[in-house]
Amino acid sequence: MALQALYHDGEGYKPLVLTKEWQLAQLNTCESQYPENIKMLDQHDFTDETFTLVKGRAVLLTYDEKTKKGYLTVMQQGITYNVPQMVWHNIAMDQDTTVMITEGRDAHLKGFAQIPIPNEFYHSLQKKIETLWR
């Protein structure tokens, strides 16, 4: 048995473990995940996606397209948050933040869609961040 110690020290998203069915990735702070740069929401048709805050500060965004309601969840370190398949979502991150993501293999290559974040949801995110981080 060969034990592997895996870590991504660069910016952005990098898969660390790939199996036939799922992948574990590390997401480190990058410009596109800063709250003011969140422009899109993602949705996966065939997989749930989990987010675990390792260090730093992050807010998980989820959006119900039917009710037109957005939800902001302030992530707590060490807690795993499961976003079910077909739920619109994204994650806003502060500087020096690391999040581990588990999802179906190739989740961003098939059964994946994006929509622009609705304006009022974007503005509620900015207000929340102002009160939490600034």
PDB file of C-alpha atoms in Angstrom:
ATOM      1  CA  MET A   1       0.000   0.000   0.000  1.00  0.00           C
ATOM      2  CA  ALA A   2       1.336   3.407  -0.974  1.00  0.00           C
ATOM      3  CA  LEU A   3      -0.013   6.241   1.131  1.00  0.00           C
ATOM      4  CA  GLN A   4      -0.349   9.564  -0.684  1.00  0.00           C
ATOM      5  CA  ALA A   5      -0.241  12.991   0.948  1.00  0.00           C
ATOM      6  CA  LEU A   6      -2.073  15.351  -1.407  1.00  0.00           C
ATOM      7  CA  TYR A   7      -2.138  19.128  -1.321  1.00  0.00           C
ATOM      8  CA  HIS A   8      -2.689  21.909  -3.847  1.00  0.00           C
ATOM      9  CA  ASP A   9      -0.706  25.057  -3.081  1.00  0.00           C
ATOM     10  CA  GLY A  10      -1.724  27.124  -6.107  1.00  0.00           C
ATOM     11  CA  GLU A  11      -4.765  29.266  -6.778  1.00  0.00           C
ATOM     12  CA  GLY A  12      -8.113  27.899  -7.851  1.00  0.00           C
ATOM     13  CA  TYR A  13      -9.523  24.414  -8.326  1.00  0.00           C
ATOM     14  CA  LYS A  14      -7.519  21.207  -8.652  1.00  0.00           C
ATOM     15  CA  PRO A  15      -8.756  17.590  -8.490  1.00  0.00           C
ATOM     16  CA  LEU A  16      -6.618  15.550  -6.082  1.00  0.00           C
ATOM     17  CA  VAL A  17      -8.274  12.126  -6.098  1.00  0.00           C
ATOM     18  CA  LEU A  18     -10.094  10.698  -9.117  1.00  0.00           C
ATOM     19  CA  THR A  19     -11.982   7.414  -9.077  1.00  0.00           C
ATOM     20  CA  LYS A  20     -14.352   5.972 -11.657  1.00  0.00           C
ATOM     21  CA  GLU A  21     -17.340   7.554  -9.908  1.00  0.00           C
ATOM     22  CA  TRP A  22     -16.206  10.582  -7.883  1.00  0.00           C
ATOM     23  CA  GLN A  23     -13.477  13.136  -7.382  1.00  0.00           C
ATOM     24  CA  LEU A  24     -12.039  15.086  -4.469  1.00  0.00           C
ATOM     25  CA  ALA A  25     -10.736  18.542  -5.304  1.00  0.00           C
ATOM     26  CA  GLN A  26      -9.184  21.418  -3.425  1.00  0.00           C
ATOM     27  CA  LEU A  27     -10.340  24.966  -4.133  1.00  0.00           C
ATOM     28  CA  ASN A  28      -8.042  27.734  -2.967  1.00  0.00           C
ATOM     29  CA  THR A  29      -8.880  31.412  -3.112  1.00  0.00           C
ATOM     30  CA  CYS A  30      -8.763  32.845  -6.608  1.00  0.00           C
ATOM     31  CA  GLU A  31     -10.042  36.111  -8.063  1.00  0.00           C
ATOM     32  CA  SER A  32     -13.149  34.556  -9.604  1.00  0.00           C
ATOM     33  CA  GLN A  33     -14.357  33.409  -6.150  1.00  0.00           C
ATOM     34  CA  TYR A  34     -14.068  36.797  -4.449  1.00  0.00           C
ATOM     35  CA  PRO A  35     -17.609  37.941  -3.551  1.00  0.00           C
ATOM     36  CA  GLU A  36     -17.543  40.933  -5.889  1.00  0.00           C
ATOM     37  CA  ASN A  37     -16.564  38.655  -8.807  1.00  0.00           C
ATOM     38  CA  ILE A  38     -19.310  36.046  -8.422  1.00  0.00           C
ATOM     39  CA  LYS A  39     -21.172  36.309 -11.732  1.00  0.00           C
ATOM     40  CA  MET A  40     -22.609  32.812 -12.289  1.00  0.00           C
ATOM     41  CA  LEU A  41     -24.384  29.991 -10.462  1.00  0.00           C
ATOM     42  CA  ASP A  42     -23.658  26.333 -11.288  1.00  0.00           C
ATOM     43  CA  GLN A  43     -25.931  23.286 -11.377  1.00  0.00           C
ATOM     44  CA  HIS A  44     -25.106  19.581 -11.736  1.00  0.00           C
ATOM     45  CA  ASP A  45     -27.698  17.211 -13.210  1.00  0.00           C
ATOM     46  CA  PHE A  46     -26.139  13.948 -12.024  1.00  0.00           C
ATOM     47  CA  THR A  47     -24.265  14.604  -8.807  1.00  0.00           C
ATOM     48  CA  ASP A  48     -24.487  16.176  -5.393  1.00  0.00           C
ATOM     49  CA  GLU A  49     -21.499  18.335  -4.472  1.00  0.00           C
ATOM     50  CA  THR A  50     -20.048  18.711  -0.994  1.00  0.00           C
ATOM     51  CA  PHE A  51     -18.031  21.645   0.325  1.00  0.00           C
ATOM     52  CA  THR A  52     -15.870  21.515   3.469  1.00  0.00           C
ATOM     53  CA  LEU A  53     -14.172  24.673   4.710  1.00  0.00           C
ATOM     54  CA  VAL A  54     -10.602  23.855   5.758  1.00  0.00           C
ATOM     55  CA  LYS A  55      -9.388  27.369   6.519  1.00  0.00           C
ATOM     56  CA  GLY A  56     -10.405  30.961   5.948  1.00  0.00           C
ATOM     57  CA  ARG A  57     -13.866  32.406   5.328  1.00  0.00           C
ATOM     58  CA  ALA A  58     -16.467  31.393   2.772  1.00  0.00           C
ATOM     59  CA  VAL A  59     -20.158  31.827   2.036  1.00  0.00           C
ATOM     60  CA  LEU A  60     -22.056  29.131   0.148  1.00  0.00           C
ATOM     61  CA  LEU A  61     -24.719  30.484  -2.206  1.00  0.00           C
ATOM     62  CA  THR A  62     -27.743  28.402  -3.188  1.00  0.00           C
ATOM     63  CA  TYR A  63     -30.638  29.529  -5.330  1.00  0.00           C
ATOM     64  CA  ASP A  64     -34.150  28.173  -5.844  1.00  0.00           C
ATOM     65  CA  GLU A  65     -35.125  29.038  -9.397  1.00  0.00           C
ATOM     66  CA  LYS A  66     -38.828  28.238  -8.801  1.00  0.00           C
ATOM     67  CA  THR A  67     -39.265  30.641  -5.892  1.00  0.00           C
ATOM     68  CA  LYS A  68     -36.564  33.063  -7.083  1.00  0.00           C
ATOM     69  CA  LYS A  69     -35.059  32.963  -3.571  1.00  0.00           C
ATOM     70  CA  GLY A  70     -31.360  32.954  -2.835  1.00  0.00           C
ATOM     71  CA  TYR A  71     -29.783  31.612   0.349  1.00  0.00           C
ATOM     72  CA  LEU A  72     -26.437  32.533   1.875  1.00  0.00           C
ATOM     73  CA  THR A  73     -24.801  30.095   4.279  1.00  0.00           C
ATOM     74  CA  VAL A  74     -21.775  31.262   6.238  1.00  0.00           C
ATOM     75  CA  MET A  75     -19.562  28.187   6.237  1.00  0.00           C
ATOM     76  CA  GLN A  76     -18.078  26.891   9.468  1.00  0.00           C
ATOM     77  CA  GLN A  77     -14.649  25.281   9.453  1.00  0.00           C
ATOM     78  CA  GLY A  78     -14.731  21.480   9.500  1.00  0.00           C
ATOM     79  CA  ILE A  79     -18.430  21.234   8.579  1.00  0.00           C
ATOM     80  CA  THR A  80     -19.372  19.536   5.299  1.00  0.00           C
ATOM     81  CA  TYR A  81     -22.217  21.116   3.331  1.00  0.00           C
ATOM     82  CA  ASN A  82     -24.020  19.009   0.727  1.00  0.00           C
ATOM     83  CA  VAL A  83     -25.559  20.745  -2.284  1.00  0.00           C
ATOM     84  CA  PRO A  84     -27.999  18.284  -3.894  1.00  0.00           C
ATOM     85  CA  GLN A  85     -28.003  17.762  -7.628  1.00  0.00           C
ATOM     86  CA  MET A  86     -30.071  20.269  -9.633  1.00  0.00           C
ATOM     87  CA  VAL A  87     -29.555  23.065  -7.051  1.00  0.00           C
ATOM     88  CA  TRP A  88     -27.976  26.284  -8.342  1.00  0.00           C
ATOM     89  CA  HIS A  89     -24.928  27.221  -6.276  1.00  0.00           C
ATOM     90  CA  ASN A  90     -21.549  28.924  -6.000  1.00  0.00           C
ATOM     91  CA  ILE A  91     -19.088  29.800  -3.263  1.00  0.00           C
ATOM     92  CA  ALA A  92     -17.713  33.204  -2.284  1.00  0.00           C
ATOM     93  CA  MET A  93     -14.287  33.077  -0.669  1.00  0.00           C
ATOM     94  CA  ASP A  94     -12.103  35.508   1.242  1.00  0.00           C
ATOM     95  CA  GLN A  95      -8.320  35.664   0.887  1.00  0.00           C
ATOM     96  CA  ASP A  96      -6.325  32.692   2.204  1.00  0.00           C
ATOM     97  CA  THR A  97      -9.293  30.314   2.093  1.00  0.00           C
ATOM     98  CA  THR A  98      -9.266  26.596   1.270  1.00  0.00           C
ATOM     99  CA  VAL A  99     -12.325  24.436   0.588  1.00  0.00           C
ATOM    100  CA  MET A 100     -12.394  20.709  -0.191  1.00  0.00           C
ATOM    101  CA  ILE A 101     -14.990  19.636  -2.777  1.00  0.00           C
ATOM    102  CA  THR A 102     -16.319  16.141  -3.421  1.00  0.00           C
ATOM    103  CA  GLU A 103     -18.494  15.527  -6.470  1.00  0.00           C
ATOM    104  CA  GLY A 104     -19.232  13.046  -9.216  1.00  0.00           C
ATOM    105  CA  ARG A 105     -16.363  12.380 -11.603  1.00  0.00           C
ATOM    106  CA  ASP A 106     -16.181  14.965 -14.393  1.00  0.00           C
ATOM    107  CA  ALA A 107     -19.054  16.935 -12.834  1.00  0.00           C
ATOM    108  CA  HIS A 108     -18.073  20.052 -14.785  1.00  0.00           C
ATOM    109  CA  LEU A 109     -17.888  18.260 -18.124  1.00  0.00           C
ATOM    110  CA  LYS A 110     -21.327  16.656 -18.473  1.00  0.00           C
ATOM    111  CA  GLY A 111     -24.719  17.473 -16.984  1.00  0.00           C
ATOM    112  CA  PHE A 112     -23.400  20.885 -15.980  1.00  0.00           C
ATOM    113  CA  ALA A 113     -25.086  24.250 -16.499  1.00  0.00           C
ATOM    114  CA  GLN A 114     -24.587  27.868 -15.486  1.00  0.00           C
ATOM    115  CA  ILE A 115     -26.845  30.902 -15.193  1.00  0.00           C
ATOM    116  CA  PRO A 116     -26.024  34.517 -14.331  1.00  0.00           C
ATOM    117  CA  ILE A 117     -26.530  35.304 -10.658  1.00  0.00           C
ATOM    118  CA  PRO A 118     -29.728  37.364 -10.303  1.00  0.00           C
ATOM    119  CA  ASN A 119     -28.989  41.032  -9.472  1.00  0.00           C
ATOM    120  CA  GLU A 120     -30.820  41.171  -6.157  1.00  0.00           C
ATOM    121  CA  PHE A 121     -29.133  37.941  -4.997  1.00  0.00           C
ATOM    122  CA  TYR A 122     -25.747  39.402  -5.974  1.00  0.00           C
ATOM    123  CA  HIS A 123     -26.510  42.566  -3.968  1.00  0.00           C
ATOM    124  CA  SER A 124     -27.648  40.581  -0.911  1.00  0.00           C
ATOM    125  CA  LEU A 125     -24.340  38.685  -1.070  1.00  0.00           C
ATOM    126  CA  GLN A 126     -22.387  41.952  -1.124  1.00  0.00           C
ATOM    127  CA  LYS A 127     -24.329  43.307   1.879  1.00  0.00           C
ATOM    128  CA  LYS A 128     -23.789  40.101   3.823  1.00  0.00           C
ATOM    129  CA  ILE A 129     -20.056  40.142   3.100  1.00  0.00           C
ATOM    130  CA  GLU A 130     -19.795  43.804   4.182  1.00  0.00           C
ATOM    131  CA  THR A 131     -21.268  42.964   7.579  1.00  0.00           C
ATOM    132  CA  LEU A 132     -19.280  39.744   8.028  1.00  0.00           C
ATOM    133  CA  TRP A 133     -15.819  40.397   6.616  1.00  0.00           C
ATOM    134  CA  ARG A 134     -15.185  44.111   6.394  1.00  0.00           C
TER     135      ARG A 134
END
